[in-house]
mmCIF file of C-alpha atoms and ligand atoms in Angstrom:
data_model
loop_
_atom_site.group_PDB
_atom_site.id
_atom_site.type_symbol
_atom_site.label_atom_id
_atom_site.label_comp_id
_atom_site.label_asym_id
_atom_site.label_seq_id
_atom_site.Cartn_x
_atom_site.Cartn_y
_atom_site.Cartn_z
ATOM 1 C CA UNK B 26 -6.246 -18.129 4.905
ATOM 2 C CA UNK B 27 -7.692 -14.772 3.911
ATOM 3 C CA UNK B 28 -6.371 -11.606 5.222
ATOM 4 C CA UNK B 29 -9.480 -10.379 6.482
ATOM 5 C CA UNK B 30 -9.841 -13.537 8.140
ATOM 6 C CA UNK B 31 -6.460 -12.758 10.042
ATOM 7 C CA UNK B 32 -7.574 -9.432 10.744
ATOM 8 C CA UNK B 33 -11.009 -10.638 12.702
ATOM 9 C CA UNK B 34 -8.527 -12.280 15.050
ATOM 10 C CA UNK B 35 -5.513 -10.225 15.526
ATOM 11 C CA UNK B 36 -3.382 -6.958 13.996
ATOM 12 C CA UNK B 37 -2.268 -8.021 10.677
ATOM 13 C CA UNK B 38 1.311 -7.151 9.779
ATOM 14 C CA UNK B 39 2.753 -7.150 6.505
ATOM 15 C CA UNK B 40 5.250 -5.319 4.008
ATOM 16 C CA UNK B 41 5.161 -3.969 0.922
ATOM 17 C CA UNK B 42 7.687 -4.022 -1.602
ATOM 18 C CA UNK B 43 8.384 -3.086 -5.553
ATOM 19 C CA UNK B 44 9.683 -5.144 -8.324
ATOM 20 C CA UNK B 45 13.014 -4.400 -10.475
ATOM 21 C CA UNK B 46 12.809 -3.230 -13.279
ATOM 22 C CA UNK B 47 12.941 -5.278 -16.111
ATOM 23 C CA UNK B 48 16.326 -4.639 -17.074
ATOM 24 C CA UNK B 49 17.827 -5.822 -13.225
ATOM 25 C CA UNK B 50 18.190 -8.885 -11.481
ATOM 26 C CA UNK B 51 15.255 -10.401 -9.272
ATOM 27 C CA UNK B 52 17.912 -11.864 -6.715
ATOM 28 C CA UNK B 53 18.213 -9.294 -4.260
ATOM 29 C CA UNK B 54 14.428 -8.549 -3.698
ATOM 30 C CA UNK B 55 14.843 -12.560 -3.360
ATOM 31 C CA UNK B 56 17.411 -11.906 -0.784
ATOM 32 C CA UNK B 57 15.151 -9.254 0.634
ATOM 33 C CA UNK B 58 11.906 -11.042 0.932
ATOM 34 C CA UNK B 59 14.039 -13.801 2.563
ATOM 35 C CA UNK B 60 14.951 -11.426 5.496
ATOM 36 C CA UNK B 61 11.630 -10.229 5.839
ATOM 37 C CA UNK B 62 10.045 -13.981 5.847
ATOM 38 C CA UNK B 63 11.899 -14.002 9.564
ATOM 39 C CA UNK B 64 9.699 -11.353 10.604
ATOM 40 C CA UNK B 65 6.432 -14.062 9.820
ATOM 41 C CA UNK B 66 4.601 -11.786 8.227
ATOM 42 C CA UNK B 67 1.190 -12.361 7.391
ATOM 43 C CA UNK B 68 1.231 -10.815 4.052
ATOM 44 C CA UNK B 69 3.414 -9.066 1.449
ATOM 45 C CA UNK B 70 2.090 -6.343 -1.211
ATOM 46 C CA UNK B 71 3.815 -6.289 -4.321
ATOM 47 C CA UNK B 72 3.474 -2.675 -6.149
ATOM 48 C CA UNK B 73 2.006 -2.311 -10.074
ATOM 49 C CA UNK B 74 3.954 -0.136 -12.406
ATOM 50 C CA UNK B 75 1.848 2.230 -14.336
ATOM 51 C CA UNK B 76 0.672 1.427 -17.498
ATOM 52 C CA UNK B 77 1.945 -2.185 -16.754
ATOM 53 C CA UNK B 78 4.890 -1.658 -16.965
ATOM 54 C CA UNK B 79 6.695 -4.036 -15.022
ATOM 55 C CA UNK B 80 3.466 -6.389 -14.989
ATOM 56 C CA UNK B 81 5.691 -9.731 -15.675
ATOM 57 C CA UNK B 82 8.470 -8.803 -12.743
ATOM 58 C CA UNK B 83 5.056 -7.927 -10.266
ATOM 59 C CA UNK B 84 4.143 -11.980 -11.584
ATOM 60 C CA UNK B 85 7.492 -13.307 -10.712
ATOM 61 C CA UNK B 86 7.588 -11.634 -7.220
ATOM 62 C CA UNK B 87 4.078 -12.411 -6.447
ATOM 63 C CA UNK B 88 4.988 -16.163 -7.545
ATOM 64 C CA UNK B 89 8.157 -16.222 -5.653
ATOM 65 C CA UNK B 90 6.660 -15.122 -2.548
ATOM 66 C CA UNK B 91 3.560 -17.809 -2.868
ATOM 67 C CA UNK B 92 5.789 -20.961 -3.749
ATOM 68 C CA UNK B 93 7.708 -19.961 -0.304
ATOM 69 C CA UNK B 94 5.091 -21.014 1.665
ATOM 70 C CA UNK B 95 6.144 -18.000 4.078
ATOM 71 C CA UNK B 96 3.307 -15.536 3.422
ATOM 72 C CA UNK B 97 0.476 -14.305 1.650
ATOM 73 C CA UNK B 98 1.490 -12.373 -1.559
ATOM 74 C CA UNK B 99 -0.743 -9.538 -2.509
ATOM 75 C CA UNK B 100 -0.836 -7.981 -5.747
ATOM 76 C CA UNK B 101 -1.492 -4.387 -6.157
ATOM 77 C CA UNK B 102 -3.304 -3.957 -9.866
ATOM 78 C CA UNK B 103 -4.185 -0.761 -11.913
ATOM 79 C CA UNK B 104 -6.599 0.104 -14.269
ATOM 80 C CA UNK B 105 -4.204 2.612 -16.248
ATOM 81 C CA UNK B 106 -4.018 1.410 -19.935
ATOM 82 C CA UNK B 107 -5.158 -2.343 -19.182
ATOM 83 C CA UNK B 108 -8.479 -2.908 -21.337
ATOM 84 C CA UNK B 109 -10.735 -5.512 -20.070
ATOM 85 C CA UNK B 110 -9.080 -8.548 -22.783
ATOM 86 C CA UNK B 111 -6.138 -7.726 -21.161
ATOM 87 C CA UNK B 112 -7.355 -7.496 -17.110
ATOM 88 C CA UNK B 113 -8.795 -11.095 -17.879
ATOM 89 C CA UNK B 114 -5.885 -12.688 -18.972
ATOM 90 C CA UNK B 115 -3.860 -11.310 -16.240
ATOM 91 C CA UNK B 116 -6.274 -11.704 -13.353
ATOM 92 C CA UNK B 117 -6.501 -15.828 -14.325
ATOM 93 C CA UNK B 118 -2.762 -15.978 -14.528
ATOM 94 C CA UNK B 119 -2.232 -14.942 -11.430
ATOM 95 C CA UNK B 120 -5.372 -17.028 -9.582
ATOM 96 C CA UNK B 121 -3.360 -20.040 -11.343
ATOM 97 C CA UNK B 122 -0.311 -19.347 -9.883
ATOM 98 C CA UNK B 123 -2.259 -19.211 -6.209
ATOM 99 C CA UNK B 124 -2.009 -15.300 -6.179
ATOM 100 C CA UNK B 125 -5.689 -14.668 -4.524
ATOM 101 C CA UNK B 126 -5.378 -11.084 -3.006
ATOM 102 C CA UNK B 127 -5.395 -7.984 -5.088
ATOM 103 C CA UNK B 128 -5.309 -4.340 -4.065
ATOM 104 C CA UNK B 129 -7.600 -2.943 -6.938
ATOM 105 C CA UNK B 130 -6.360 0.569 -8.017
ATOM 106 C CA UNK B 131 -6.852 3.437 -10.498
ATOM 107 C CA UNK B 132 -3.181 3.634 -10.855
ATOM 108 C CA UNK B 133 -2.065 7.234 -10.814
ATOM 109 C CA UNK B 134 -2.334 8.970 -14.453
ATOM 110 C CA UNK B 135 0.819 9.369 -16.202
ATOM 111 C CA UNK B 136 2.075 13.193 -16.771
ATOM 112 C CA UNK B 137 -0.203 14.238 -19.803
ATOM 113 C CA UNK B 138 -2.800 11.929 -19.579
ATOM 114 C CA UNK B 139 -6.786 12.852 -18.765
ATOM 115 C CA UNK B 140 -7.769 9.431 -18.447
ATOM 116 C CA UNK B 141 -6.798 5.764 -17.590
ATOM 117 C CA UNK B 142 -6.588 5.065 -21.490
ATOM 118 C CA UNK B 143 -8.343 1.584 -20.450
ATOM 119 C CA UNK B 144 -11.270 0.350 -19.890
ATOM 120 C CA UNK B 145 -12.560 1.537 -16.507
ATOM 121 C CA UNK B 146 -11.666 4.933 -14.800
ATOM 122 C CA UNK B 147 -11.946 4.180 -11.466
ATOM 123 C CA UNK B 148 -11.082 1.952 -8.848
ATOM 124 C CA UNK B 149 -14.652 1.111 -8.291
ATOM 125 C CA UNK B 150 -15.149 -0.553 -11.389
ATOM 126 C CA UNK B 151 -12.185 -2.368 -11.677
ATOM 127 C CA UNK B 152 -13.546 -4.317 -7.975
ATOM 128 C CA UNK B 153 -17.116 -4.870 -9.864
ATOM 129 C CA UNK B 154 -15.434 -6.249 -12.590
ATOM 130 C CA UNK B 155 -13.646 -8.422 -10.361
ATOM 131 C CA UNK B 156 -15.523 -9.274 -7.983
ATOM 132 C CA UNK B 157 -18.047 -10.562 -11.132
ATOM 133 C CA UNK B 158 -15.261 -12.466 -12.839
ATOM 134 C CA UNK B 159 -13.318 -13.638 -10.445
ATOM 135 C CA UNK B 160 -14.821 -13.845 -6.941
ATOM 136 C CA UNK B 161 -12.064 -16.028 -5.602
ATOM 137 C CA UNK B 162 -9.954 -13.283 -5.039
ATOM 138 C CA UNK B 163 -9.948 -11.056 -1.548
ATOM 139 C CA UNK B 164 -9.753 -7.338 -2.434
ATOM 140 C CA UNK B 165 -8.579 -4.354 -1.263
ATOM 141 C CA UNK B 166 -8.601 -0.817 -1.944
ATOM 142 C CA UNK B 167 -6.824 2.257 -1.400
ATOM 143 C CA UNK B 168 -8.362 4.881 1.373
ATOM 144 C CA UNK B 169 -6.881 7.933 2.168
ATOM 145 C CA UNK B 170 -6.703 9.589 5.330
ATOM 146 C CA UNK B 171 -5.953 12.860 4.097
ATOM 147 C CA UNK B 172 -8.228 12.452 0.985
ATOM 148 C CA UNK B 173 -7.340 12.368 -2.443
ATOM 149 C CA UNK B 174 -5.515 14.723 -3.629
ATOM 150 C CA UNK B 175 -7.569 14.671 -7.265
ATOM 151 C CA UNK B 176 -11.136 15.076 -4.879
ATOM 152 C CA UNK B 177 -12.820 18.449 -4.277
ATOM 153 C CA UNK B 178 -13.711 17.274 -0.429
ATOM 154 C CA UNK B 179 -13.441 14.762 2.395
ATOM 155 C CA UNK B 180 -17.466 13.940 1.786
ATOM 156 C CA UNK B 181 -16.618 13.388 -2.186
ATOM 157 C CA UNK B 182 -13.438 11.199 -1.521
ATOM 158 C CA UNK B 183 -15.494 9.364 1.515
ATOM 159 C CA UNK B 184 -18.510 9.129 -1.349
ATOM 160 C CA UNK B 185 -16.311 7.492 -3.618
ATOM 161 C CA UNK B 186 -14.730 4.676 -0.600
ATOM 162 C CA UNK B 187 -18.158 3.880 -0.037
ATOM 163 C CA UNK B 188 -19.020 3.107 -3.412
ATOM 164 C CA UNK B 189 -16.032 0.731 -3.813
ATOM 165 C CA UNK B 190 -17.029 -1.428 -0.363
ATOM 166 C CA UNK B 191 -20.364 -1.379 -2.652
ATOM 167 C CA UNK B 192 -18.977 -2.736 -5.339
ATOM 168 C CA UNK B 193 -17.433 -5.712 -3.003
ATOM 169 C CA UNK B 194 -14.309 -4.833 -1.630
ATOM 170 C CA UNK B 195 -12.937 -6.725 1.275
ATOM 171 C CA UNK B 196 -10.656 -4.065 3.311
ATOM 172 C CA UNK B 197 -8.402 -0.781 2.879
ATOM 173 C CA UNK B 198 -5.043 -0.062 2.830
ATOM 174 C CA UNK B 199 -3.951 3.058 3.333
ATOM 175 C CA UNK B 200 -2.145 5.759 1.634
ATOM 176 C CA UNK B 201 0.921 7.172 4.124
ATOM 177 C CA UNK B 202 -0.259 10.086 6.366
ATOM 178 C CA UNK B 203 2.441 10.913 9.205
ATOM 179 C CA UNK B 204 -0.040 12.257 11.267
ATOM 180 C CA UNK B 205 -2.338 9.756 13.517
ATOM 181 C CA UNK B 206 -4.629 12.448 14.924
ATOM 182 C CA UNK B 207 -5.902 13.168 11.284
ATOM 183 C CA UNK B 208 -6.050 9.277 10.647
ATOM 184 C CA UNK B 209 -8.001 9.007 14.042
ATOM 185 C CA UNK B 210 -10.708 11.483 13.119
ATOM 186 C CA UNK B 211 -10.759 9.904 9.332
ATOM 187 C CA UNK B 212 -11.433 6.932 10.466
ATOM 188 C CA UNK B 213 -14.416 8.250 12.976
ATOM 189 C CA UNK B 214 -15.661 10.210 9.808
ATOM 190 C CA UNK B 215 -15.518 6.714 7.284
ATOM 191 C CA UNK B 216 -17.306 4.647 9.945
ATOM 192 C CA UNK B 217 -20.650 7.450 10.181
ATOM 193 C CA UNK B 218 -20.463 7.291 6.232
ATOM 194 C CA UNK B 219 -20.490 3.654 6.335
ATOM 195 C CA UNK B 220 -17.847 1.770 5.673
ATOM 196 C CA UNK B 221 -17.239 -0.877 7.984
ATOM 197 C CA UNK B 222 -14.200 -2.762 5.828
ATOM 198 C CA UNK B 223 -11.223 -3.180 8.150
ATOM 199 C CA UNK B 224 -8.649 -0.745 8.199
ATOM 200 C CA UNK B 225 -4.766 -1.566 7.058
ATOM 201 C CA UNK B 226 -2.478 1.382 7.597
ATOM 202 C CA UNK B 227 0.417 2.164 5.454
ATOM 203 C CA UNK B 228 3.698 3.487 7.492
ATOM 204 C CA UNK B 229 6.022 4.840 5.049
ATOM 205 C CA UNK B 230 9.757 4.480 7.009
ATOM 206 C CA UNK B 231 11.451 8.020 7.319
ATOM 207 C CA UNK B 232 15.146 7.029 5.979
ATOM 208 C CA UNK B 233 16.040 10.187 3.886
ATOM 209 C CA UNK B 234 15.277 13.302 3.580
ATOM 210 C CA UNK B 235 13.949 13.964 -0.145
ATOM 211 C CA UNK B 236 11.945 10.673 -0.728
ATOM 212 C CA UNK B 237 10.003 11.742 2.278
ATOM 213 C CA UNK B 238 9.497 15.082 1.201
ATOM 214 C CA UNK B 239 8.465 14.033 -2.401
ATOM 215 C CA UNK B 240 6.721 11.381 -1.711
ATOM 216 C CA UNK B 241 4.189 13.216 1.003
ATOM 217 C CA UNK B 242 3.856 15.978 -1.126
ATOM 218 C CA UNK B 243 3.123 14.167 -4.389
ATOM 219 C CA UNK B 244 0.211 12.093 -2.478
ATOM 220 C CA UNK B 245 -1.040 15.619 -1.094
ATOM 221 C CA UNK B 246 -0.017 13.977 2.581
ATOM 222 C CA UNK B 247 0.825 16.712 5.173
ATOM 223 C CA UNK B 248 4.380 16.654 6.913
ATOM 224 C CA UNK B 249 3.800 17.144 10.598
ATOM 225 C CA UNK B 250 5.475 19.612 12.801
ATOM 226 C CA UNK B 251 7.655 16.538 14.681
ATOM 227 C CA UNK B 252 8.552 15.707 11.224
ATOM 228 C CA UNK B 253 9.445 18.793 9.632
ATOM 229 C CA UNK B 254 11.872 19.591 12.742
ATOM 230 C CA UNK B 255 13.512 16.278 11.812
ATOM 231 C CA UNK B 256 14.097 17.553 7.874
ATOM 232 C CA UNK B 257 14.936 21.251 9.525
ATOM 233 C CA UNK B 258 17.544 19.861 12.109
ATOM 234 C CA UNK B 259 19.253 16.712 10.225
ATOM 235 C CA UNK B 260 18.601 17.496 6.336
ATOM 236 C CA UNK B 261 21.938 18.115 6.111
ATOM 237 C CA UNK B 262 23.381 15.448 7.037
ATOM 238 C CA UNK B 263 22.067 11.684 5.972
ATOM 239 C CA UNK B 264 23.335 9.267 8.846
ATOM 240 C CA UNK B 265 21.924 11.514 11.325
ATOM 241 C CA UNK B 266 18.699 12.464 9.593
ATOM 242 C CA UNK B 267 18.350 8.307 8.943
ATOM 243 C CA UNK B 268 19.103 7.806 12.466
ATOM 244 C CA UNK B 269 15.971 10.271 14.135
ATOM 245 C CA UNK B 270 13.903 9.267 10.899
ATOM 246 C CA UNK B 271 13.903 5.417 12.045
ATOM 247 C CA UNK B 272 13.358 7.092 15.420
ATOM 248 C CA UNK B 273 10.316 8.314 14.540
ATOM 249 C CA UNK B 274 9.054 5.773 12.518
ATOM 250 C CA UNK B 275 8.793 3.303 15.616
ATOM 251 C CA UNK B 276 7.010 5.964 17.390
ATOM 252 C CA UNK B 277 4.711 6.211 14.528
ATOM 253 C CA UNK B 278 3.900 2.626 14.740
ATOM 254 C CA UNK B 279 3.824 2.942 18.288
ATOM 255 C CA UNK B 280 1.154 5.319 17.800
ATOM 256 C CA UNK B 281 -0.751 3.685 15.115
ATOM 257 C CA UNK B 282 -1.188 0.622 17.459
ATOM 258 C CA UNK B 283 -2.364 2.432 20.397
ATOM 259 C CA UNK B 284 -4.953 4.112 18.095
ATOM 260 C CA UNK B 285 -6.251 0.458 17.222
ATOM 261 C CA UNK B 286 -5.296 -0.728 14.070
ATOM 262 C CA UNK B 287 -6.574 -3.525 12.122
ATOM 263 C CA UNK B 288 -3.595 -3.912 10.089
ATOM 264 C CA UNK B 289 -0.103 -2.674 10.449
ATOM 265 C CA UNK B 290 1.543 -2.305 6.267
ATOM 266 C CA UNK B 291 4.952 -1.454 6.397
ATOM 267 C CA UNK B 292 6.342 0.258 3.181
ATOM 268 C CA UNK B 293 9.938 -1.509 3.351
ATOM 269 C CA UNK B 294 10.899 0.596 0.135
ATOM 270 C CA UNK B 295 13.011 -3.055 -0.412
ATOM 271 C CA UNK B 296 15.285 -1.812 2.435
ATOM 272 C CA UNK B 297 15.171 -4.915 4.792
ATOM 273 C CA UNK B 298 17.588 -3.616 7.149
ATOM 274 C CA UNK B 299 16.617 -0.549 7.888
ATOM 275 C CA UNK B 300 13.097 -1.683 8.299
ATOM 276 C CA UNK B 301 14.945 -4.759 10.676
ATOM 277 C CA UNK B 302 15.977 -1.725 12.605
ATOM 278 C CA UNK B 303 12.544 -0.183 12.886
ATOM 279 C CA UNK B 304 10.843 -2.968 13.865
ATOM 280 C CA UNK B 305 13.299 -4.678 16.322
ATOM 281 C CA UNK B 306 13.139 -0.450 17.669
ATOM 282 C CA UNK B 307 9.152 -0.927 18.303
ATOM 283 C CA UNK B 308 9.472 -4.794 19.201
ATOM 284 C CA UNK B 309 6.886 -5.929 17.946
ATOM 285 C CA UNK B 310 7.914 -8.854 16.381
HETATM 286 P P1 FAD G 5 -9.869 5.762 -7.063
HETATM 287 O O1 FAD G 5 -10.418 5.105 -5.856
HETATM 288 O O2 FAD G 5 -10.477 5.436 -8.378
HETATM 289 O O3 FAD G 5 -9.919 7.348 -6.807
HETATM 290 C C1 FAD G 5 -9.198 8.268 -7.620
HETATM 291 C C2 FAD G 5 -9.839 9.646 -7.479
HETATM 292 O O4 FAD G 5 -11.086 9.660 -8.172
HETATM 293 C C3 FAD G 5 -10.161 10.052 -6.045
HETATM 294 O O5 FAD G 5 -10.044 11.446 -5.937
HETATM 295 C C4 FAD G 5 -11.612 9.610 -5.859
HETATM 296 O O6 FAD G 5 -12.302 10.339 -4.875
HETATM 297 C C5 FAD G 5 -12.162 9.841 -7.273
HETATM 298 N N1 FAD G 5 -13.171 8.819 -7.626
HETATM 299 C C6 FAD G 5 -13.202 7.518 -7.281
HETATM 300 N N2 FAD G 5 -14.251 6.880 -7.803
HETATM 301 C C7 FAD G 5 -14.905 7.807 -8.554
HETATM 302 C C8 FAD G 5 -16.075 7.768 -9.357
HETATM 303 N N3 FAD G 5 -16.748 6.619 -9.514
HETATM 304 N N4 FAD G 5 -16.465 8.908 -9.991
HETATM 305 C C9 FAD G 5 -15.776 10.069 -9.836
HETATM 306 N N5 FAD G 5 -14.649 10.170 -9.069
HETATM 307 C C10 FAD G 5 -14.219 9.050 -8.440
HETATM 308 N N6 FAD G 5 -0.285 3.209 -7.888
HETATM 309 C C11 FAD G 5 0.301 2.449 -8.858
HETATM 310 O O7 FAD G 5 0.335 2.877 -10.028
HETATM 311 N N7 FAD G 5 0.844 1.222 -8.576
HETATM 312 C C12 FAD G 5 0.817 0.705 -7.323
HETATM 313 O O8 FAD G 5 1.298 -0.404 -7.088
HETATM 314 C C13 FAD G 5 0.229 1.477 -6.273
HETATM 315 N N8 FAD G 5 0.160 1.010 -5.011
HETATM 316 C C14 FAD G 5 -0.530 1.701 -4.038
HETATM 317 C C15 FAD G 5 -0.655 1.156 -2.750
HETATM 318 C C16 FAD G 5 -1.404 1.813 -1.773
HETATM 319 C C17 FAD G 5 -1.540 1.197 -0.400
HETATM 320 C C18 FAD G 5 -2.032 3.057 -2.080
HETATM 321 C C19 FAD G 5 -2.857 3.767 -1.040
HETATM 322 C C20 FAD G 5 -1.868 3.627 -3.341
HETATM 323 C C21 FAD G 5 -1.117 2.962 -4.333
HETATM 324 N N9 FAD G 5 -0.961 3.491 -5.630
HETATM 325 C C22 FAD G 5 -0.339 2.754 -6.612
HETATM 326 C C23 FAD G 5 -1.385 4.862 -5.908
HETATM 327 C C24 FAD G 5 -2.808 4.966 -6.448
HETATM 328 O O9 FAD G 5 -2.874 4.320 -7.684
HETATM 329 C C25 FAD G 5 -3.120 6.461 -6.553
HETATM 330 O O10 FAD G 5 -3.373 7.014 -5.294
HETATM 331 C C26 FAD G 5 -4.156 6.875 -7.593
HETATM 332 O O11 FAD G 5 -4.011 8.298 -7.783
HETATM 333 C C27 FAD G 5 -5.603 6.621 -7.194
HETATM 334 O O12 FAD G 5 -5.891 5.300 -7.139
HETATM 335 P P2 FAD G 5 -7.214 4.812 -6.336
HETATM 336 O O13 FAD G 5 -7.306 3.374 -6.460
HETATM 337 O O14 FAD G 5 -7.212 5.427 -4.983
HETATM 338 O O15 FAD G 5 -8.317 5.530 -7.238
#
């Protein structure tokens, strides 16, 4: 079944996680995925190093999770340094291993570089190109409900969404934003710009204290007041901090769902028992 299918009837929910790196063992994502098969979710994303780096491990996850039977795998795929040869080759490998749901990405540009250094700059072509070559697959792409941090504006980023539904993409997933008023009124300002595709939103778990600040403030995401009393009170000190973070992260989800969500995405960061934690918290599953 397609994920957008799902989504027409019900709340998705799904994970993401990342490969090793090509130097570590697969078996404990294996273990991982395993605990996060009893959750029945209906998909799992499986991240894209840049440049390709870890392109083969992405394969083997994405593989592992299909021959489970337990879930859909998505594969996230960037256009940074991938020429078109090279896209073609990978995009039939992984329709013939059953792998029909991409999240079609820029990629974000190595330090030092102007440009993808492939053949397409944007995310926009990369679903044309797709969606001409290989229309089997369901795609997704990224939206961002504090905009871009590379765009000028809210109307330019918006602009550039709505060209990439053009182009033929399926739904979006979302980039993390903490706060759900600001997704709320994104999501208002989207639909009167157009795009209709169904909405999956990223929750990014709050387990420790300088992943969350790096990662919000490398995506240009804002850390809300709530949040930044957690970092102020417990920063100090990890169990406690993880302890209010997972806290807050079910009343994040709690919140996402009462705003009406298409899709729920959790980033597990490959930490299935925190995440356990989390979810069990909201009981949703
Ligand atoms: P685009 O949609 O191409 O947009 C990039 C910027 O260019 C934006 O500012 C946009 O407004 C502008 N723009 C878009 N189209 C045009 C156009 N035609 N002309 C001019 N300007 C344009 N990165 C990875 O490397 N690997 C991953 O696995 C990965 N997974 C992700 C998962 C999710 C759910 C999300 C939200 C992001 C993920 N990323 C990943 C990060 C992503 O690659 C970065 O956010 C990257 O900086 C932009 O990618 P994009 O697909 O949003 O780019």
């Amino acid at each position: 079944m397609k994920v957008t299918e799902i989504m027409k009837k019900k709340m998705s929910f799904s994970f993401e996680v990342f490969p090793p790196k090509s130097d570590k063992p697969i078996e404990p994502l294996l273990d991982t995925l395993e605990h996060l098969y009893e959750f029945n979710p209906d998909f799992i994303s499986c991240t894209y190093g840049a440049g390709g780096t870890n392109a083969g491990r992405n394969m083997e996850i994405c593989k592992a999770i299909k021959d489970s039977g337990k879930s859909i795998p998505v594969t996230h795929y960037t256009c940074i340094g991938n020429t078109k040869e090279k896209m073609k080759q990978e995009l039939q490998r992984y329709l013939d291993m059953g792998v029909d749901h991409i999240l079609a990405l820029r990629g974000d540009l190595p330090k030092g570089w102007e440009g993808t250094r492939g053949d397409f700059n944007y995310a926009n072509e990369l679903v044309q190109y797709i969606k001409s070559n290989f229309p089997k697959f369901t795609i997704a792409v990224s939206g961002n409900p504090e905009k871009h941090f590379e765009s000028y504006s809210f109307d330019e980023d918006i602009t550039h969404l709505r060209i990439k539904q053009d182009a033929g993409a399926d739904y979006i997933m979302t980039q993390l934003c903490h706060d759900v008023d600001q997704y709320c009124w994104w999501v208002e300002k989207i639909r009167k710009a157009g795009v209709s595709m169904p909405i999956d939103v990223g929750v990014m778990p709050i387990l420790s204290k300088d992943p969350t600040i790096r990662m919000a403030v490398s995506n240009g995401s804002s850390i809300p007041r709530d949040l930044a009393e957690i970092i102020a009170r417990y920063g100090d000190n990890p169990e406690d901090f993880k302890k209010a973070g997972k806290e807050y992260s079910a009343k994040q989800i709690f919140k996402f769902i009462n705003a009406g969500i298409d899709g729920l995405h959790i980033y597990s960061l490959n930490k299935w028992q925190d995440v356990t934690d989390i979810i069990k918290d909201v009981g949703i599953r």
